[in-house]
mmCIF file of C-alpha atoms in Angstrom:
data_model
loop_
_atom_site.group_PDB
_atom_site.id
_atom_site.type_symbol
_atom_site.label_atom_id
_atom_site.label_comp_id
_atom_site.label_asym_id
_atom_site.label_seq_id
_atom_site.Cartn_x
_atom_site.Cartn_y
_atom_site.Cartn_z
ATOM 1 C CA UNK A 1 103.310 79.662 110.022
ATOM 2 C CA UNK A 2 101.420 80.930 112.572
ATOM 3 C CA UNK A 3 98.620 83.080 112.661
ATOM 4 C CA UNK A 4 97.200 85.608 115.183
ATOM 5 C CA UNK A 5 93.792 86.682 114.820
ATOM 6 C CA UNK A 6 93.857 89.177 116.598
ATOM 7 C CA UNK A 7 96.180 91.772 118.171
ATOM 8 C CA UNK A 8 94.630 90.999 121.790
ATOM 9 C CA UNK A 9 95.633 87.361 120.759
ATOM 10 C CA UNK A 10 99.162 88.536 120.027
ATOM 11 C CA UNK A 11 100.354 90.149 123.168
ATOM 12 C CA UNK A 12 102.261 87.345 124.075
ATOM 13 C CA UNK A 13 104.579 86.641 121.215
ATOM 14 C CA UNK A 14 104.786 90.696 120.791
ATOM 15 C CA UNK A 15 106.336 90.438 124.516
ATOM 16 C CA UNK A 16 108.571 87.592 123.361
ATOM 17 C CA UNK A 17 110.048 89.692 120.440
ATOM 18 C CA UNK A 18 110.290 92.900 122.734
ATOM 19 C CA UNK A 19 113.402 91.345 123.416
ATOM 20 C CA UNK A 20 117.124 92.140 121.536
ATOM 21 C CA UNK A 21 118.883 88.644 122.941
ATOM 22 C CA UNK A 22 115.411 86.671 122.144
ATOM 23 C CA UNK A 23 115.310 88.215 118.031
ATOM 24 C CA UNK A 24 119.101 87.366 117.833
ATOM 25 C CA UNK A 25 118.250 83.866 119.487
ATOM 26 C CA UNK A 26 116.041 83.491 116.655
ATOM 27 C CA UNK A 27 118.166 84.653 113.677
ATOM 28 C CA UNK A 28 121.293 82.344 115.080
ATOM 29 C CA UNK A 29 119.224 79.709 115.138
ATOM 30 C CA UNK A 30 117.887 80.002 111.556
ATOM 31 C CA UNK A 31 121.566 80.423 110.526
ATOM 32 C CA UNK A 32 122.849 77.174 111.874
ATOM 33 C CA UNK A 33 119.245 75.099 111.364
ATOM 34 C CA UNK A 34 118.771 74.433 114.935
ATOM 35 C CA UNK A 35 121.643 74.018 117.602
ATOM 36 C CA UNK A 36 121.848 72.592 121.136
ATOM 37 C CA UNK A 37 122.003 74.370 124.306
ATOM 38 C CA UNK A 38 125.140 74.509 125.117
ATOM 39 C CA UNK A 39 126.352 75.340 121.579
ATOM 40 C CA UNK A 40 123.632 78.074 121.387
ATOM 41 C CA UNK A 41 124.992 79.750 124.932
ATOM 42 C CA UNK A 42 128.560 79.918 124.100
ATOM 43 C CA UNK A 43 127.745 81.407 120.570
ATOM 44 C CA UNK A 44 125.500 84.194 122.511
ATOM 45 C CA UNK A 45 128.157 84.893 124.902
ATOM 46 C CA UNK A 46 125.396 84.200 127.459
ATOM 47 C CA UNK A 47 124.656 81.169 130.575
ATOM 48 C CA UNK A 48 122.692 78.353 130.215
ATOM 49 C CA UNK A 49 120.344 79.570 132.816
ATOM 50 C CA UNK A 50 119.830 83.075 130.857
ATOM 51 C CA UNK A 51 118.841 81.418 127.650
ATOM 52 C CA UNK A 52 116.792 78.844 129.554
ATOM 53 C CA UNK A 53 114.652 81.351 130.582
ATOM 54 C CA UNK A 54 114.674 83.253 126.949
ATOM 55 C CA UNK A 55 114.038 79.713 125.112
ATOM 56 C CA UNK A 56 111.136 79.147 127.347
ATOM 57 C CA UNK A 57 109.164 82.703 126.210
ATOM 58 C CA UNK A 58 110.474 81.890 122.618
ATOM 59 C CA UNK A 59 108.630 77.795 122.896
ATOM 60 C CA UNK A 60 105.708 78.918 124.938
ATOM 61 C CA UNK A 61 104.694 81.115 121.783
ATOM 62 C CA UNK A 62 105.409 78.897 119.808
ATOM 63 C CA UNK A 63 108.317 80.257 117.732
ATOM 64 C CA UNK A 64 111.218 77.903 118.905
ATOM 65 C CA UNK A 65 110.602 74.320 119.854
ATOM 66 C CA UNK A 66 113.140 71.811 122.035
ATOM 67 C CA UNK A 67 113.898 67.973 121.131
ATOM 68 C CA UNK A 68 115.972 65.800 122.754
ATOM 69 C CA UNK A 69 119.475 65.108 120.670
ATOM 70 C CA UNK A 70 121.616 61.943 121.869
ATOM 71 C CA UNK A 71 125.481 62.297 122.162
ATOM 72 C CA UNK A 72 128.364 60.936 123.464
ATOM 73 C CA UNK A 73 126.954 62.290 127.244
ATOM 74 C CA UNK A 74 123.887 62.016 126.900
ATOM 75 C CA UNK A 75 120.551 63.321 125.986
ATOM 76 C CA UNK A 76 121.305 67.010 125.132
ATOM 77 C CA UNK A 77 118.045 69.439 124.029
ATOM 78 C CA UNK A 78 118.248 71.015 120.479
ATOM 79 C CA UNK A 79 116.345 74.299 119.451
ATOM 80 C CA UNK A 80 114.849 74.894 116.719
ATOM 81 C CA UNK A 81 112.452 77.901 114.929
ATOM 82 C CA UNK A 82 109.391 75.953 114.425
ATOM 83 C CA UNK A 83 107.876 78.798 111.622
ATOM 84 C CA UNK A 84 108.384 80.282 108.453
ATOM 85 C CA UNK A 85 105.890 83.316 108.903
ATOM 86 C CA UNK A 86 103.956 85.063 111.372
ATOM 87 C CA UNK A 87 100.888 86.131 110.042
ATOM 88 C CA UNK A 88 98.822 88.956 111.777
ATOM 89 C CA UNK A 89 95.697 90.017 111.529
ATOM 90 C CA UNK A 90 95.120 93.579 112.124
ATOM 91 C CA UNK A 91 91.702 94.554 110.060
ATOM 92 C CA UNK A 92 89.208 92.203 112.232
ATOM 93 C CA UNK A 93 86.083 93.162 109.943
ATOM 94 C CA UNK A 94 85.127 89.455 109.917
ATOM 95 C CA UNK A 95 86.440 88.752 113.641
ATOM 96 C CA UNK A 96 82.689 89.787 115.633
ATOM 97 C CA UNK A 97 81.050 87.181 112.657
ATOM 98 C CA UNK A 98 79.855 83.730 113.871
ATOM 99 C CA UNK A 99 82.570 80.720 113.098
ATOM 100 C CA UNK A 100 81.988 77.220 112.638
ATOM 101 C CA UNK A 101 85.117 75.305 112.853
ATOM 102 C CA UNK A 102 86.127 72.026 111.483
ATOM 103 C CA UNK A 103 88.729 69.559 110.566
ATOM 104 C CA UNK A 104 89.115 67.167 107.990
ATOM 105 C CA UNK A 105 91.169 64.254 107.554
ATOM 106 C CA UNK A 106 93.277 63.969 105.192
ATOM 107 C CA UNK A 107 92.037 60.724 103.949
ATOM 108 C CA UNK A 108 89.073 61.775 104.155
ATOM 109 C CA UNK A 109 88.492 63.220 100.202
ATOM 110 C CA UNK A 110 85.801 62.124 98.070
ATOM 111 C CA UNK A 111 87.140 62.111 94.748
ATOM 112 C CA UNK A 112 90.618 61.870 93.490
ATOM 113 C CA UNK A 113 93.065 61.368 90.400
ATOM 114 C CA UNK A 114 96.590 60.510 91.041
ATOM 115 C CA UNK A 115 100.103 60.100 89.493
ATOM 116 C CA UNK A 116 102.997 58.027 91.347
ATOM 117 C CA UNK A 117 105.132 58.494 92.796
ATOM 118 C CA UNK A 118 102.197 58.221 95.534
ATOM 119 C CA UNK A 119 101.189 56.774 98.679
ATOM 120 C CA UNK A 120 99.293 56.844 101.945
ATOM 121 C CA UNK A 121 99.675 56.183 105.706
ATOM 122 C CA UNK A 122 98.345 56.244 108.612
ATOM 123 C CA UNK A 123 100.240 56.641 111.855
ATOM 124 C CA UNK A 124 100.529 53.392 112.430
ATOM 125 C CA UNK A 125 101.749 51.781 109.249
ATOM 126 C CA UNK A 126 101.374 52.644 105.151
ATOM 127 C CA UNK A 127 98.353 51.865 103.738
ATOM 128 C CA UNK A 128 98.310 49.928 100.813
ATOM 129 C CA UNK A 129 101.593 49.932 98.393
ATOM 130 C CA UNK A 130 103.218 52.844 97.938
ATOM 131 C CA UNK A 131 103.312 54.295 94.165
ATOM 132 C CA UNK A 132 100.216 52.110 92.999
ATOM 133 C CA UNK A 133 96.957 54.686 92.770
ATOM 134 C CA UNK A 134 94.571 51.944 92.870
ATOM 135 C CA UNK A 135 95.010 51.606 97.146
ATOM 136 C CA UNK A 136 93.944 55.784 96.868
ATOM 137 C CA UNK A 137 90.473 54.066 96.975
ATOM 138 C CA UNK A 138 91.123 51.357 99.770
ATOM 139 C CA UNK A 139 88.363 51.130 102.281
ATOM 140 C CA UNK A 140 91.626 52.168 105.030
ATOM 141 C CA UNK A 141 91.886 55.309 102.646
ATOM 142 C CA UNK A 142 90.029 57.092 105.737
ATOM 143 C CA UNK A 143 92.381 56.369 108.225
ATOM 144 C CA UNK A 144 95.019 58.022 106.454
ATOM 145 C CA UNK A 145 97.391 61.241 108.039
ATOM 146 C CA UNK A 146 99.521 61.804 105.153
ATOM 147 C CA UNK A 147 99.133 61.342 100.942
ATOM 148 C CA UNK A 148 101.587 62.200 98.472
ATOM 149 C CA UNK A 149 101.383 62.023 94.648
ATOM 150 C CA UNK A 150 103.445 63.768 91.691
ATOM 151 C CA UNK A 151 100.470 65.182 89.415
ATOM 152 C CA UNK A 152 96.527 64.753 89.745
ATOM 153 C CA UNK A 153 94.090 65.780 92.823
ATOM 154 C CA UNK A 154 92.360 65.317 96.104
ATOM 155 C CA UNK A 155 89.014 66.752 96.503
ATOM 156 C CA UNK A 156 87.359 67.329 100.009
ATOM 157 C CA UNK A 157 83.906 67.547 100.655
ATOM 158 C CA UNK A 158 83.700 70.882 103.478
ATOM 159 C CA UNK A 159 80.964 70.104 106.248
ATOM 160 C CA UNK A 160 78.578 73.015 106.314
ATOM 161 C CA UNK A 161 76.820 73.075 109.094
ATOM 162 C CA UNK A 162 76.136 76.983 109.754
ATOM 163 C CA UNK A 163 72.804 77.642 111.246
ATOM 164 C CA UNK A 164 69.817 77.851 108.964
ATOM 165 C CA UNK A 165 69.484 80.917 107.279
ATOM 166 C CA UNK A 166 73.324 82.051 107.326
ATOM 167 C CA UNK A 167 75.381 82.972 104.399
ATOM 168 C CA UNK A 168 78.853 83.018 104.382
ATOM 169 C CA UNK A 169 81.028 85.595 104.394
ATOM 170 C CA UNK A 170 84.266 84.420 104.321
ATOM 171 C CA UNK A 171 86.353 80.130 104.559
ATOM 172 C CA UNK A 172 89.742 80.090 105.878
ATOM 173 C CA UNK A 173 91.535 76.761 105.180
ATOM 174 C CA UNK A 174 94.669 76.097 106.940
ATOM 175 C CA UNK A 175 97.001 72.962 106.200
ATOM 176 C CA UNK A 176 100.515 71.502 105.810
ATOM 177 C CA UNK A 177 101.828 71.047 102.850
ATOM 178 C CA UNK A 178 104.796 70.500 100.570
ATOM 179 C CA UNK A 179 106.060 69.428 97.074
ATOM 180 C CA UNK A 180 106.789 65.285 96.185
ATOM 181 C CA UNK A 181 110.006 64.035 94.954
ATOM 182 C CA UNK A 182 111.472 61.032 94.192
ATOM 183 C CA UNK A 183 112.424 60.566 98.076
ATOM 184 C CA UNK A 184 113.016 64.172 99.533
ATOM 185 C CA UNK A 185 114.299 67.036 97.585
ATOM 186 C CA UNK A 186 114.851 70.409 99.467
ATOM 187 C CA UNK A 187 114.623 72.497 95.937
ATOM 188 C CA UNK A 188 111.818 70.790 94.085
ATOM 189 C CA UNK A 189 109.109 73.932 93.293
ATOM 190 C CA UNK A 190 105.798 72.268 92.844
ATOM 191 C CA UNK A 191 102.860 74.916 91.449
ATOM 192 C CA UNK A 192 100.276 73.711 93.694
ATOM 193 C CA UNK A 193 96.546 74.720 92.938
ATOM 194 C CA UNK A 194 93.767 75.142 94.942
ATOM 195 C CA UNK A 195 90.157 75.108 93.496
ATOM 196 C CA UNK A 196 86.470 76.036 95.816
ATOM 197 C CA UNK A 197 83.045 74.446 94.114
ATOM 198 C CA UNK A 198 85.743 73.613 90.849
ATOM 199 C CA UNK A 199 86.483 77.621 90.435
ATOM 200 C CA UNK A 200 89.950 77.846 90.339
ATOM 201 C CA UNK A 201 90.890 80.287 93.534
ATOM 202 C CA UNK A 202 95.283 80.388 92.533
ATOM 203 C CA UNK A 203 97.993 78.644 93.433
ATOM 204 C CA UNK A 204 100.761 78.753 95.563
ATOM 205 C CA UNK A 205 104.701 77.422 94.536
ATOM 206 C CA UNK A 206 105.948 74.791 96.745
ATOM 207 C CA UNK A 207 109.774 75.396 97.349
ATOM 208 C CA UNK A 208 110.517 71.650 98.131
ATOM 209 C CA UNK A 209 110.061 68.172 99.399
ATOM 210 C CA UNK A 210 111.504 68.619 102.678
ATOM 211 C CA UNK A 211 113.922 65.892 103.802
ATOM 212 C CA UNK A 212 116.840 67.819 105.597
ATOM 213 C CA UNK A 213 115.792 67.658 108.734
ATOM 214 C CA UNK A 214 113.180 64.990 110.234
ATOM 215 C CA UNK A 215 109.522 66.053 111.012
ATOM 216 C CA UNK A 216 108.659 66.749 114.402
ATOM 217 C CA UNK A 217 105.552 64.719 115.005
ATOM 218 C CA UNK A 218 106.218 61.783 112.332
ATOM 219 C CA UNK A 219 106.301 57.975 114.339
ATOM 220 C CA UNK A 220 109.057 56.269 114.744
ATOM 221 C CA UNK A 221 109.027 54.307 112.162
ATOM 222 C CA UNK A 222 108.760 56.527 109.537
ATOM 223 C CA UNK A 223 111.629 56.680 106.827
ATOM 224 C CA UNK A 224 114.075 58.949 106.646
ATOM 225 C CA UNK A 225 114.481 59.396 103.397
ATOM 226 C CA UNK A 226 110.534 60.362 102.696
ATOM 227 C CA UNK A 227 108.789 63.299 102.868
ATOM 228 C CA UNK A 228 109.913 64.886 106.478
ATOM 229 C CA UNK A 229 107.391 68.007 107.089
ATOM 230 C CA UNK A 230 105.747 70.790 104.979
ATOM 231 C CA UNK A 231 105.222 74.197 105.327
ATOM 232 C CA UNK A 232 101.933 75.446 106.926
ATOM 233 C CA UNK A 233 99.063 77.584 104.355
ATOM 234 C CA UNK A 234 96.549 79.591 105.451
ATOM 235 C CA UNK A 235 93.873 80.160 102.513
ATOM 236 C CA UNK A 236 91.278 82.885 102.757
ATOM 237 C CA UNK A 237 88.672 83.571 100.416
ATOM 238 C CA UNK A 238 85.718 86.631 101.337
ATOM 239 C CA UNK A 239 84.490 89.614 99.807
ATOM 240 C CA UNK A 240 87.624 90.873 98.617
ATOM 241 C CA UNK A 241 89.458 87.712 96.943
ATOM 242 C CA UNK A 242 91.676 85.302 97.452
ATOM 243 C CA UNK A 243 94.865 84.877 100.093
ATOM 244 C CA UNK A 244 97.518 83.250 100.980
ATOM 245 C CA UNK A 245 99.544 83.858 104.322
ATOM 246 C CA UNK A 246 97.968 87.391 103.869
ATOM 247 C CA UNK A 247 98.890 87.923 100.178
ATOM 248 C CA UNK A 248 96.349 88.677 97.794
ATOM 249 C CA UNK A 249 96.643 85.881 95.010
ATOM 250 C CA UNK A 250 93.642 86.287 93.172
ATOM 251 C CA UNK A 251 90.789 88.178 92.804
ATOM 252 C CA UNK A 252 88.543 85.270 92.905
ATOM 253 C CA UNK A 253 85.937 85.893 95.697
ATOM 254 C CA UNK A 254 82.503 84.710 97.353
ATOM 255 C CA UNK A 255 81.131 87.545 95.381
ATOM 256 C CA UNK A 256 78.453 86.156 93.328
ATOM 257 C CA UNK A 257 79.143 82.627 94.801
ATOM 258 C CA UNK A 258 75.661 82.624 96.879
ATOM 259 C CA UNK A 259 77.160 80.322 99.245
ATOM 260 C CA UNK A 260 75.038 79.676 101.982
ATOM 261 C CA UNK A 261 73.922 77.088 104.841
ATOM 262 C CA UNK A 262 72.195 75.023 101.950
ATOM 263 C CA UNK A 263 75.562 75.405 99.741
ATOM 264 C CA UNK A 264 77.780 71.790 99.246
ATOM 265 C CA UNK A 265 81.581 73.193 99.257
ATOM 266 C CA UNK A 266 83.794 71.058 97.140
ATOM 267 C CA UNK A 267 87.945 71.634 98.092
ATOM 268 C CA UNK A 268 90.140 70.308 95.761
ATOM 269 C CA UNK A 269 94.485 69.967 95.859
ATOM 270 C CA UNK A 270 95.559 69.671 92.765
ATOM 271 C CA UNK A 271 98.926 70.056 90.590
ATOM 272 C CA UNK A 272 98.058 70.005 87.166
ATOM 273 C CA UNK A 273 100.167 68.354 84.668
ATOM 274 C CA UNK A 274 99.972 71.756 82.814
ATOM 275 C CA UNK A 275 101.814 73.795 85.478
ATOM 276 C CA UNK A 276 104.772 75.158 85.014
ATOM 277 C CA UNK A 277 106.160 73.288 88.066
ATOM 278 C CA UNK A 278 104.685 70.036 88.194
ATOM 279 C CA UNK A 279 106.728 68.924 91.508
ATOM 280 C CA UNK A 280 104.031 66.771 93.121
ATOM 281 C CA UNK A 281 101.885 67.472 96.378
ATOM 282 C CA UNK A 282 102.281 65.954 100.028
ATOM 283 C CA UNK A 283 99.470 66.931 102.273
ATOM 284 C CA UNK A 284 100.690 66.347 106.205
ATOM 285 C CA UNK A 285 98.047 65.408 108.927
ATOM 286 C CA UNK A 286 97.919 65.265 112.484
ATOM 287 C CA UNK A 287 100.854 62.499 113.396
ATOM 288 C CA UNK A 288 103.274 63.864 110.683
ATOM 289 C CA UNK A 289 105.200 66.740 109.756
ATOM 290 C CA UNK A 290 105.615 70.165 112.489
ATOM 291 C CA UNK A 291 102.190 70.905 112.734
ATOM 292 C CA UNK A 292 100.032 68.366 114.008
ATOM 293 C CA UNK A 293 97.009 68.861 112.494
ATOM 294 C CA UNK A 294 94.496 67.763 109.742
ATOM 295 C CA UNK A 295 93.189 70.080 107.223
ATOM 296 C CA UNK A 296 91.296 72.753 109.302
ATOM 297 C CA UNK A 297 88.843 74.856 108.195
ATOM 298 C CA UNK A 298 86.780 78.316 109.228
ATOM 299 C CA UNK A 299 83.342 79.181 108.414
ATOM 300 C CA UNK A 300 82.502 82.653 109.120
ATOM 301 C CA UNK A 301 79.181 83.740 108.644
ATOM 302 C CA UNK A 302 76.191 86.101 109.218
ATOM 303 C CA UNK A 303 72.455 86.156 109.336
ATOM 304 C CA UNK A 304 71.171 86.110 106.100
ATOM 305 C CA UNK A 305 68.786 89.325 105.013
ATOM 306 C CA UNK A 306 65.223 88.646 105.375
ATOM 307 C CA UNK A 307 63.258 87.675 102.118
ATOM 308 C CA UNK A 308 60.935 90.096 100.717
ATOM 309 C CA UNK A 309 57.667 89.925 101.707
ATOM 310 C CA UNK A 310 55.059 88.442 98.836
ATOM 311 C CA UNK A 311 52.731 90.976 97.896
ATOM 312 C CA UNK A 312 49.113 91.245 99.101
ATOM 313 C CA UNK A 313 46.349 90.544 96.541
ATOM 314 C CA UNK A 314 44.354 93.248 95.115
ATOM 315 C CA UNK A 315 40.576 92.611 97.366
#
C-alpha cells in the first residue's frame, strides 16, 4: 500500500497515471504477476526504449519495482507492481497538527503469548528454534525483523514522547503483515486483531501466507518455502473511529480515551483462538518482505487547553 498524505504529496504518481500505456503497463503486469522486459514490450506492441522510459515514472513512484531475473543470456530485469492499494488522503483536518514519528522493532514487544507454528529472525540468522515459544523471550528477541505464530499475541509498548502538555488527537500505525501457515499458503484468511491500551479497536482478515513469489528485501538465505512478504496496513484511530487503508472498521475512537503526553500506549497483534479465522500472524520488519520497514507509528497532536484557573479566596 501506499499512502499519500496529501494531494500536494501526490502530484507525482497522479502524473504517472495521467498516462493510457503506463495504467495498461500496470494492469498487464498484475495479470501475468510480474514479467520481464522484453516479454512486457512485445505484449504492449511497444520498444524497449518506450517502456524504459514509462517503467522508470511507474518505479520512481513507487508503483512498479525492477529485479534482476537470470536466464539462459543473462541477467534480464523483471517488473513487478509493488502495491495492493493507493491510499489518499484528501480531508487534511489533522495534516497542520504537530507529529511525532517513530518506529518500532518488531522484536521489540513487551509482552507476548504464542502458539507454534512460530519463530523469529533476525537478518542475519533465526533466532532461537523455530516452533518452540519459549526462545519468544530470548535475550536476542530484540534483534529480531520478522515473528510468526498461529494463535496468541505481541504487545508493543508506543514511545510517547509529545511535548508536555499535548494531547493527542489522532495514532496512525503502519506495518507489514500477513497470515501463518504451515510453510506458505496463498489462501489462508487469518482474522487478525488489533487492540490500543487493551480496547479492542477491530480487525482486519488476512487473505494469506504469501509464498508465491519471494519477498523483495528478505537475505539470501532465507527459505523459500516460508513466509515470503505481507501486505502493508495503515491503522488510524482519532476523533471519528477506527481505519483501515481508509475504511472505517469500527467506531472505537480517542473519544473519552484522555490520551495525552503522560498517557503509556499499549499495541497489541493478536489472533484470538476465538476468531472465526484463526490463520496465524507474521509481522515483516525492515530486512524482510516488500516494504522495508519496522512497525511505524504517527503521533499527531495539539496543545492541550489551559486548566481552569483555581478560584480566589473570599478576603
Amino acid at each position: 500500500m501506499l499512502h499519500i498524505k496529501s494531494l500536494d504529496d501526490g502530484l507525482e504518481l497522479f502524473k504517472a497515471l495521467g498516462s493510457e500505456i503506463r495504467v495498461t503497463i500496470i494492469k498487464t503486469l498484475l495479470a501475468n504477476q510480474g514479467m520481464n522486459m522484453n516479454e512486457l514490450a512485445s505484449s504492449l506492441n511497444i520498444t524497449n526504449g518506450a517502456l524504459t522510459s514509462h517503467i522508470k515514472k511507474l518505479e520512481d513512484c513507487g508503483i512498479v519495482t525492477i529485479s534482476s531475473e537470470s536466464s539462459g543470456h543473462g541477467n534480464e530485469k523483471r517488473c513487478s507492481v509493488h502495491l495492493d492499494k493507493i491510499l489518499i488522503d484528501v480531508d487534511t483536518m489533522y495534516a497542520s497538527h504537530s507529529l511525532y514519528e517513530t518506529d518500532i522493532k518488531v522484536g521489540q514487544y513487551c509482552d507476548y503469548y504464542v502458539f507454534p507454528t512460530c519463530g523469529l529472525a533476525a537478518v542475519d540468522a533465526l533466532i532461537g528454534e523455530v516452533d518452540n515459544p519459549r526462545y519468544f523471550a530470548h535475550p536476542d528477541r530484540i534483534k529480531a525483523d520478522i515473528l510468526w505464530f498461529t494463535k496468541g499475541y505481541v504487545e508493543y509498548i508506543i514511545p510517547n514522547f509529545i511535548p508536555t502538555f499535548s494531547k493527542i488527537d489522532q495514532i496512525t500505525i503502519s506495518a507489514e503483515l500477513g497470515s501463518e501457515a504451515p510453510g506458505t499458503n496463498n489462501f489462508w484468511p487469518s482474522d487478525i486483531h488489533f487492540y490500543l491500551n487493551d480496547i479492542c479497536l477491530g480487525c482486519w482478515t488476512s487473505p494469506g501466507d504469501f509464498g508465491d513469489v519471494r519477498g523483495i528485501f528478505n537475505p539470501a538465505w532465507w527459505f523459500s518455502n516460508w513466509n515470503q512478504y505481507g501486505l502493508l496496513k495503515l491503522i488510524v484511530i482519532n476523533g471519528q473511529g477506527t481505519y483501515i487503508d481508509g475504511v472505517k472498521i469500527s467506531d472505537v475512537s480517542l473519544q473519552g480515551m484522555n490520551l495525552d503526553y503522560t498517557s503509556q500506549l499499549k499495541l497489541k497483534f493478536a489472533v484470538p483462538e476465538t476468531a472465526r479465522h484463526v490463520g496465524g500472524l507474521t509481522i515483516f520488519g525492515s530486512g524482510f518482505g516488500n516494504y522495508n520497514q519496522d512497525i511505524r507509528v504517527g503521533i499527531n497532536y495539539s496543545p492541550m487547553s489551559p486548566p481552569d484557573s483555581p478560584a480566589c479566596p473570599v478576603p
